[in-house]
Amino acid sequence: MLPVLKSGNDNEDENRHVSSPMTRKGIYAAISYMACAVLLILFNKAALSSYKFPCANVITLFQMVCSSVLLYTLKCRKIISFRANSENHQSSKNFPGIFIPLNTLITTLPLAISYLLYMLVSMESVRGVSVPMYTTLRRTTVAFTMLVEYVLARQRYSFYVIGSVGIVIFGAFIAGARDLSFDSYAYTIVFSANICTAIYLASISRIGKSSGLNSFGLMWCNGLICTPILLLWTWISGDLEVTANFSYLSSLGFQAVMLLSCILAFLLNYAVFLNTTLNSALTQTICGNLKDLFTIGLGWIIFGGLPFDLLNVVGQSLGFLGSCIYAFCKIRGL
């Protein structure tokens, strides 16, 4: 019995060295994430730039409230379930209106805390760093994600995957090579945002498997914990008062943009949770890089005015090449 048991553990350890092949459902999740992310950027830009809405945190609050209300409605009508396996959902007592046990909600606390840190630090990281250098430093998130996945789950990747990630990072530094002005505080904040992003994605992957919740359940718990905190934050900072006095608040155009932004945010959050749990945190990060490339290309085609820079084009092309190599390795299970 001992040799057989030992052999099984060895096989399990070996499976951690090479990622499993991406399923068709995983491919659809990755593509859906990138499509929703690009569209959400366009609508958020319309609200923040075209209508000059000054409170980004309030947009996030609206999106969270809309997501929670939609999840609550779908759950009450029994259209969706919050558990990956709904067979044992009656085994423990749920709080009225919460649909899940308190101990399960507590289990998701690290996910909610990492999300709040990720959101707050990411907004702060934009200040003090130029756009090319910000893009460059943010793409190093893939390295932090690999490190966090190894620390939390002992997940290891093949040399092909590591090589593709290296190409992405190398391309990012080439793209930002003309702007290497150093600001220690700004750089520290950006790298902190990278670490928070990596922890957030790794938390989705790990808690999603250990809590028994599916993507809808994780979104529900995240909203239950984060919405009151974000509401308190926007009230203290005065963003709610600014929103109440916003000149375009009663405009049908602005309301339509905000509604579509909230719907897309719901779909995007679902795609993030689904992509991360079906594939991996690293796959989600790579999809984020691909999404940035598509956003840059779409913005260049639609809006124009982007100056030509050979290093930037070469760097972006290397990033796209590295992302495609990673996608090939993931699909083939290399």
PDB file of C-alpha atoms in Angstrom, residues 51-240:
ATOM      1  CA  TYR A  51     -19.497  63.728 -19.350  1.00  0.00           C
ATOM      2  CA  LYS A  52     -16.563  64.715 -17.086  1.00  0.00           C
ATOM      3  CA  PHE A  53     -17.880  62.710 -14.118  1.00  0.00           C
ATOM      4  CA  PRO A  54     -15.274  63.315 -11.366  1.00  0.00           C
ATOM      5  CA  CYS A  55     -15.843  60.330  -9.047  1.00  0.00           C
ATOM      6  CA  ALA A  56     -14.426  57.018 -10.252  1.00  0.00           C
ATOM      7  CA  ASN A  57     -15.115  55.410  -6.854  1.00  0.00           C
ATOM      8  CA  VAL A  58     -18.829  56.151  -7.197  1.00  0.00           C
ATOM      9  CA  ILE A  59     -18.878  54.383 -10.574  1.00  0.00           C
ATOM     10  CA  THR A  60     -17.349  51.347  -8.870  1.00  0.00           C
ATOM     11  CA  LEU A  61     -19.970  51.618  -6.094  1.00  0.00           C
ATOM     12  CA  PHE A  62     -22.814  51.780  -8.644  1.00  0.00           C
ATOM     13  CA  GLN A  63     -21.390  48.745 -10.415  1.00  0.00           C
ATOM     14  CA  MET A  64     -21.184  46.785  -7.163  1.00  0.00           C
ATOM     15  CA  VAL A  65     -24.736  47.676  -6.126  1.00  0.00           C
ATOM     16  CA  CYS A  66     -26.079  46.793  -9.567  1.00  0.00           C
ATOM     17  CA  SER A  67     -24.214  43.481  -9.514  1.00  0.00           C
ATOM     18  CA  SER A  68     -25.531  42.590  -6.041  1.00  0.00           C
ATOM     19  CA  VAL A  69     -29.125  43.478  -6.960  1.00  0.00           C
ATOM     20  CA  LEU A  70     -28.915  41.438 -10.149  1.00  0.00           C
ATOM     21  CA  LEU A  71     -27.436  38.445  -8.340  1.00  0.00           C
ATOM     22  CA  TYR A  72     -30.088  38.684  -5.619  1.00  0.00           C
ATOM     23  CA  THR A  73     -32.883  38.763  -8.206  1.00  0.00           C
ATOM     24  CA  LEU A  74     -31.505  35.834 -10.197  1.00  0.00           C
ATOM     25  CA  LYS A  75     -31.005  33.823  -7.012  1.00  0.00           C
ATOM     26  CA  CYS A  76     -34.518  34.529  -5.700  1.00  0.00           C
ATOM     27  CA  ARG A  77     -35.966  33.380  -9.012  1.00  0.00           C
ATOM     28  CA  LYS A  78     -33.759  30.267  -8.788  1.00  0.00           C
ATOM     29  CA  ILE A  79     -32.173  31.022 -12.149  1.00  0.00           C
ATOM     30  CA  ILE A  80     -28.648  30.703 -10.750  1.00  0.00           C
ATOM     31  CA  SER A  81     -26.958  28.950  -7.845  1.00  0.00           C
ATOM     32  CA  PHE A  82     -24.121  30.201  -5.677  1.00  0.00           C
ATOM     33  CA  ARG A  83     -22.524  26.784  -5.205  1.00  0.00           C
ATOM     34  CA  ALA A  84     -20.427  24.713  -7.562  1.00  0.00           C
ATOM     35  CA  ASN A  85     -22.227  21.603  -6.280  1.00  0.00           C
ATOM     36  CA  SER A  86     -25.799  22.423  -5.326  1.00  0.00           C
ATOM     37  CA  GLU A  87     -26.556  18.973  -3.930  1.00  0.00           C
ATOM     38  CA  ASN A  88     -25.478  19.832  -0.380  1.00  0.00           C
ATOM     39  CA  HIS A  89     -26.701  23.405  -0.241  1.00  0.00           C
ATOM     40  CA  GLN A  90     -29.228  22.534   2.458  1.00  0.00           C
ATOM     41  CA  SER A  91     -26.653  20.882   4.730  1.00  0.00           C
ATOM     42  CA  SER A  92     -25.932  24.075   6.651  1.00  0.00           C
ATOM     43  CA  LYS A  93     -28.155  26.924   7.785  1.00  0.00           C
ATOM     44  CA  ASN A  94     -28.090  30.087   5.707  1.00  0.00           C
ATOM     45  CA  PHE A  95     -28.843  33.575   6.965  1.00  0.00           C
ATOM     46  CA  PRO A  96     -32.101  34.971   5.536  1.00  0.00           C
ATOM     47  CA  GLY A  97     -31.413  37.044   2.438  1.00  0.00           C
ATOM     48  CA  ILE A  98     -27.737  36.052   2.344  1.00  0.00           C
ATOM     49  CA  PHE A  99     -28.170  32.554   0.883  1.00  0.00           C
ATOM     50  CA  ILE A 100     -24.865  31.264   2.252  1.00  0.00           C
ATOM     51  CA  PRO A 101     -23.594  30.225   5.710  1.00  0.00           C
ATOM     52  CA  LEU A 102     -21.677  32.754   7.779  1.00  0.00           C
ATOM     53  CA  ASN A 103     -18.575  30.581   7.878  1.00  0.00           C
ATOM     54  CA  THR A 104     -18.497  30.515   4.053  1.00  0.00           C
ATOM     55  CA  LEU A 105     -18.765  34.304   3.966  1.00  0.00           C
ATOM     56  CA  ILE A 106     -15.867  34.550   6.427  1.00  0.00           C
ATOM     57  CA  THR A 107     -13.851  32.214   4.194  1.00  0.00           C
ATOM     58  CA  THR A 108     -14.106  34.754   1.368  1.00  0.00           C
ATOM     59  CA  LEU A 109     -12.828  37.663   3.509  1.00  0.00           C
ATOM     60  CA  PRO A 110      -9.266  37.444   2.080  1.00  0.00           C
ATOM     61  CA  LEU A 111     -10.734  37.748  -1.404  1.00  0.00           C
ATOM     62  CA  ALA A 112     -12.715  40.879  -0.519  1.00  0.00           C
ATOM     63  CA  ILE A 113      -9.784  42.490   1.319  1.00  0.00           C
ATOM     64  CA  SER A 114      -7.411  41.757  -1.565  1.00  0.00           C
ATOM     65  CA  TYR A 115      -9.970  43.241  -3.984  1.00  0.00           C
ATOM     66  CA  LEU A 116     -10.246  46.483  -2.004  1.00  0.00           C
ATOM     67  CA  LEU A 117      -6.467  46.781  -1.778  1.00  0.00           C
ATOM     68  CA  TYR A 118      -6.160  46.018  -5.483  1.00  0.00           C
ATOM     69  CA  MET A 119      -8.733  48.679  -6.351  1.00  0.00           C
ATOM     70  CA  LEU A 120      -7.394  51.438  -4.085  1.00  0.00           C
ATOM     71  CA  VAL A 121      -3.706  50.889  -4.849  1.00  0.00           C
ATOM     72  CA  SER A 122      -4.375  50.585  -8.588  1.00  0.00           C
ATOM     73  CA  MET A 123      -6.076  53.999  -8.648  1.00  0.00           C
ATOM     74  CA  GLU A 124      -3.208  55.543  -6.670  1.00  0.00           C
ATOM     75  CA  SER A 125      -0.604  53.929  -8.946  1.00  0.00           C
ATOM     76  CA  VAL A 126      -1.677  56.026 -11.941  1.00  0.00           C
ATOM     77  CA  ARG A 127      -0.347  59.186 -10.311  1.00  0.00           C
ATOM     78  CA  GLY A 128       3.299  60.127 -10.737  1.00  0.00           C
ATOM     79  CA  VAL A 129       4.029  57.707 -13.595  1.00  0.00           C
ATOM     80  CA  SER A 130       3.664  58.423 -17.297  1.00  0.00           C
ATOM     81  CA  VAL A 131       1.376  56.238 -19.390  1.00  0.00           C
ATOM     82  CA  PRO A 132       4.158  54.321 -21.245  1.00  0.00           C
ATOM     83  CA  MET A 133       6.022  53.557 -18.029  1.00  0.00           C
ATOM     84  CA  TYR A 134       2.805  52.721 -16.192  1.00  0.00           C
ATOM     85  CA  THR A 135       1.918  50.177 -18.892  1.00  0.00           C
ATOM     86  CA  THR A 136       5.437  48.778 -18.734  1.00  0.00           C
ATOM     87  CA  LEU A 137       5.472  48.338 -14.967  1.00  0.00           C
ATOM     88  CA  ARG A 138       1.921  46.971 -14.804  1.00  0.00           C
ATOM     89  CA  ARG A 139       2.739  44.194 -17.254  1.00  0.00           C
ATOM     90  CA  THR A 140       5.276  42.837 -14.815  1.00  0.00           C
ATOM     91  CA  THR A 141       2.203  41.640 -12.880  1.00  0.00           C
ATOM     92  CA  VAL A 142       2.585  38.296 -14.681  1.00  0.00           C
ATOM     93  CA  ALA A 143       5.840  37.660 -12.811  1.00  0.00           C
ATOM     94  CA  PHE A 144       4.244  38.547  -9.461  1.00  0.00           C
ATOM     95  CA  THR A 145       1.277  36.294 -10.286  1.00  0.00           C
ATOM     96  CA  MET A 146       3.553  33.325 -10.962  1.00  0.00           C
ATOM     97  CA  LEU A 147       5.360  33.976  -7.680  1.00  0.00           C
ATOM     98  CA  VAL A 148       2.141  34.292  -5.643  1.00  0.00           C
ATOM     99  CA  GLU A 149       0.692  31.129  -7.219  1.00  0.00           C
ATOM    100  CA  TYR A 150       3.847  29.247  -6.285  1.00  0.00           C
ATOM    101  CA  VAL A 151       3.758  30.516  -2.694  1.00  0.00           C
ATOM    102  CA  LEU A 152       0.026  29.839  -2.164  1.00  0.00           C
ATOM    103  CA  ALA A 153      -0.506  26.684  -4.227  1.00  0.00           C
ATOM    104  CA  ARG A 154       3.009  25.484  -5.160  1.00  0.00           C
ATOM    105  CA  GLN A 155       1.934  25.885  -8.783  1.00  0.00           C
ATOM    106  CA  ARG A 156       4.815  25.500 -11.220  1.00  0.00           C
ATOM    107  CA  TYR A 157       4.916  26.119 -14.958  1.00  0.00           C
ATOM    108  CA  SER A 158       6.866  24.654 -17.856  1.00  0.00           C
ATOM    109  CA  PHE A 159       9.834  26.392 -19.448  1.00  0.00           C
ATOM    110  CA  TYR A 160       7.629  27.202 -22.460  1.00  0.00           C
ATOM    111  CA  VAL A 161       5.207  29.167 -20.277  1.00  0.00           C
ATOM    112  CA  ILE A 162       8.034  30.879 -18.376  1.00  0.00           C
ATOM    113  CA  GLY A 163       9.643  31.803 -21.706  1.00  0.00           C
ATOM    114  CA  SER A 164       6.402  33.304 -23.043  1.00  0.00           C
ATOM    115  CA  VAL A 165       5.999  35.361 -19.864  1.00  0.00           C
ATOM    116  CA  GLY A 166       9.592  36.541 -20.233  1.00  0.00           C
ATOM    117  CA  ILE A 167       8.829  37.735 -23.778  1.00  0.00           C
ATOM    118  CA  VAL A 168       5.795  39.685 -22.497  1.00  0.00           C
ATOM    119  CA  ILE A 169       7.854  41.434 -19.805  1.00  0.00           C
ATOM    120  CA  PHE A 170      10.757  42.112 -22.185  1.00  0.00           C
ATOM    121  CA  GLY A 171       8.356  43.614 -24.726  1.00  0.00           C
ATOM    122  CA  ALA A 172       6.817  45.819 -22.045  1.00  0.00           C
ATOM    123  CA  PHE A 173      10.196  47.276 -21.088  1.00  0.00           C
ATOM    124  CA  ILE A 174      11.052  47.926 -24.734  1.00  0.00           C
ATOM    125  CA  ALA A 175       7.703  49.699 -25.187  1.00  0.00           C
ATOM    126  CA  GLY A 176       8.508  52.025 -22.273  1.00  0.00           C
ATOM    127  CA  ALA A 177      12.226  52.356 -22.921  1.00  0.00           C
ATOM    128  CA  ARG A 178      12.013  56.015 -23.959  1.00  0.00           C
ATOM    129  CA  ASP A 179      10.506  56.975 -20.629  1.00  0.00           C
ATOM    130  CA  LEU A 180      12.674  55.685 -17.818  1.00  0.00           C
ATOM    131  CA  SER A 181      12.371  58.628 -15.428  1.00  0.00           C
ATOM    132  CA  PHE A 182      12.664  57.176 -11.950  1.00  0.00           C
ATOM    133  CA  ASP A 183      10.344  58.140  -9.112  1.00  0.00           C
ATOM    134  CA  SER A 184      10.856  55.869  -6.115  1.00  0.00           C
ATOM    135  CA  TYR A 185       7.429  56.553  -4.556  1.00  0.00           C
ATOM    136  CA  ALA A 186       5.529  56.121  -7.827  1.00  0.00           C
ATOM    137  CA  TYR A 187       7.442  52.955  -8.712  1.00  0.00           C
ATOM    138  CA  THR A 188       6.780  51.522  -5.239  1.00  0.00           C
ATOM    139  CA  ILE A 189       3.047  52.190  -5.585  1.00  0.00           C
ATOM    140  CA  VAL A 190       2.900  50.570  -9.046  1.00  0.00           C
ATOM    141  CA  PHE A 191       4.745  47.460  -7.864  1.00  0.00           C
ATOM    142  CA  SER A 192       2.432  47.364  -4.822  1.00  0.00           C
ATOM    143  CA  ALA A 193      -0.506  47.415  -7.242  1.00  0.00           C
ATOM    144  CA  ASN A 194       1.077  44.504  -9.118  1.00  0.00           C
ATOM    145  CA  ILE A 195       1.396  42.498  -5.901  1.00  0.00           C
ATOM    146  CA  CYS A 196      -2.207  43.289  -4.890  1.00  0.00           C
ATOM    147  CA  THR A 197      -3.436  42.266  -8.347  1.00  0.00           C
ATOM    148  CA  ALA A 198      -1.531  38.984  -8.167  1.00  0.00           C
ATOM    149  CA  ILE A 199      -2.858  38.232  -4.655  1.00  0.00           C
ATOM    150  CA  TYR A 200      -6.419  39.084  -5.740  1.00  0.00           C
ATOM    151  CA  LEU A 201      -6.316  36.744  -8.752  1.00  0.00           C
ATOM    152  CA  ALA A 202      -4.613  33.973  -6.806  1.00  0.00           C
ATOM    153  CA  SER A 203      -7.240  34.359  -4.057  1.00  0.00           C
ATOM    154  CA  ILE A 204     -10.012  33.889  -6.625  1.00  0.00           C
ATOM    155  CA  SER A 205      -8.376  30.705  -7.858  1.00  0.00           C
ATOM    156  CA  ARG A 206      -7.712  29.265  -4.395  1.00  0.00           C
ATOM    157  CA  ILE A 207     -10.883  30.337  -2.548  1.00  0.00           C
ATOM    158  CA  GLY A 208     -13.021  29.362  -5.519  1.00  0.00           C
ATOM    159  CA  LYS A 209     -11.818  25.783  -5.175  1.00  0.00           C
ATOM    160  CA  SER A 210     -11.876  25.572  -1.367  1.00  0.00           C
ATOM    161  CA  SER A 211     -15.137  27.376  -0.535  1.00  0.00           C
ATOM    162  CA  GLY A 212     -17.423  25.318  -2.777  1.00  0.00           C
ATOM    163  CA  LEU A 213     -18.777  28.513  -4.377  1.00  0.00           C
ATOM    164  CA  ASN A 214     -19.051  29.050  -8.097  1.00  0.00           C
ATOM    165  CA  SER A 215     -18.327  32.329  -9.897  1.00  0.00           C
ATOM    166  CA  PHE A 216     -21.734  33.802  -8.959  1.00  0.00           C
ATOM    167  CA  GLY A 217     -21.215  32.857  -5.321  1.00  0.00           C
ATOM    168  CA  LEU A 218     -17.786  34.486  -5.195  1.00  0.00           C
ATOM    169  CA  MET A 219     -19.189  37.653  -6.774  1.00  0.00           C
ATOM    170  CA  TRP A 220     -22.046  37.671  -4.236  1.00  0.00           C
ATOM    171  CA  CYS A 221     -19.732  37.357  -1.221  1.00  0.00           C
ATOM    172  CA  ASN A 222     -17.383  39.975  -2.648  1.00  0.00           C
ATOM    173  CA  GLY A 223     -20.300  42.389  -3.037  1.00  0.00           C
ATOM    174  CA  LEU A 224     -21.680  41.714   0.466  1.00  0.00           C
ATOM    175  CA  ILE A 225     -18.353  42.589   2.064  1.00  0.00           C
ATOM    176  CA  CYS A 226     -17.030  45.324  -0.225  1.00  0.00           C
ATOM    177  CA  THR A 227     -20.181  47.381  -0.923  1.00  0.00           C
ATOM    178  CA  PRO A 228     -20.681  48.700   2.666  1.00  0.00           C
ATOM    179  CA  ILE A 229     -16.977  49.523   2.941  1.00  0.00           C
ATOM    180  CA  LEU A 230     -16.930  51.343  -0.395  1.00  0.00           C
ATOM    181  CA  LEU A 231     -20.172  53.174   0.483  1.00  0.00           C
ATOM    182  CA  LEU A 232     -18.609  54.419   3.730  1.00  0.00           C
ATOM    183  CA  TRP A 233     -15.444  55.437   1.864  1.00  0.00           C
ATOM    184  CA  THR A 234     -17.295  57.476  -0.774  1.00  0.00           C
ATOM    185  CA  TRP A 235     -19.403  59.143   1.927  1.00  0.00           C
ATOM    186  CA  ILE A 236     -16.371  60.144   4.009  1.00  0.00           C
ATOM    187  CA  SER A 237     -14.440  61.386   0.980  1.00  0.00           C
ATOM    188  CA  GLY A 238     -17.376  63.539  -0.167  1.00  0.00           C
ATOM    189  CA  ASP A 239     -17.820  61.733  -3.493  1.00  0.00           C
ATOM    190  CA  LEU A 240     -21.512  61.054  -2.796  1.00  0.00           C
TER     191      LEU A 240
END
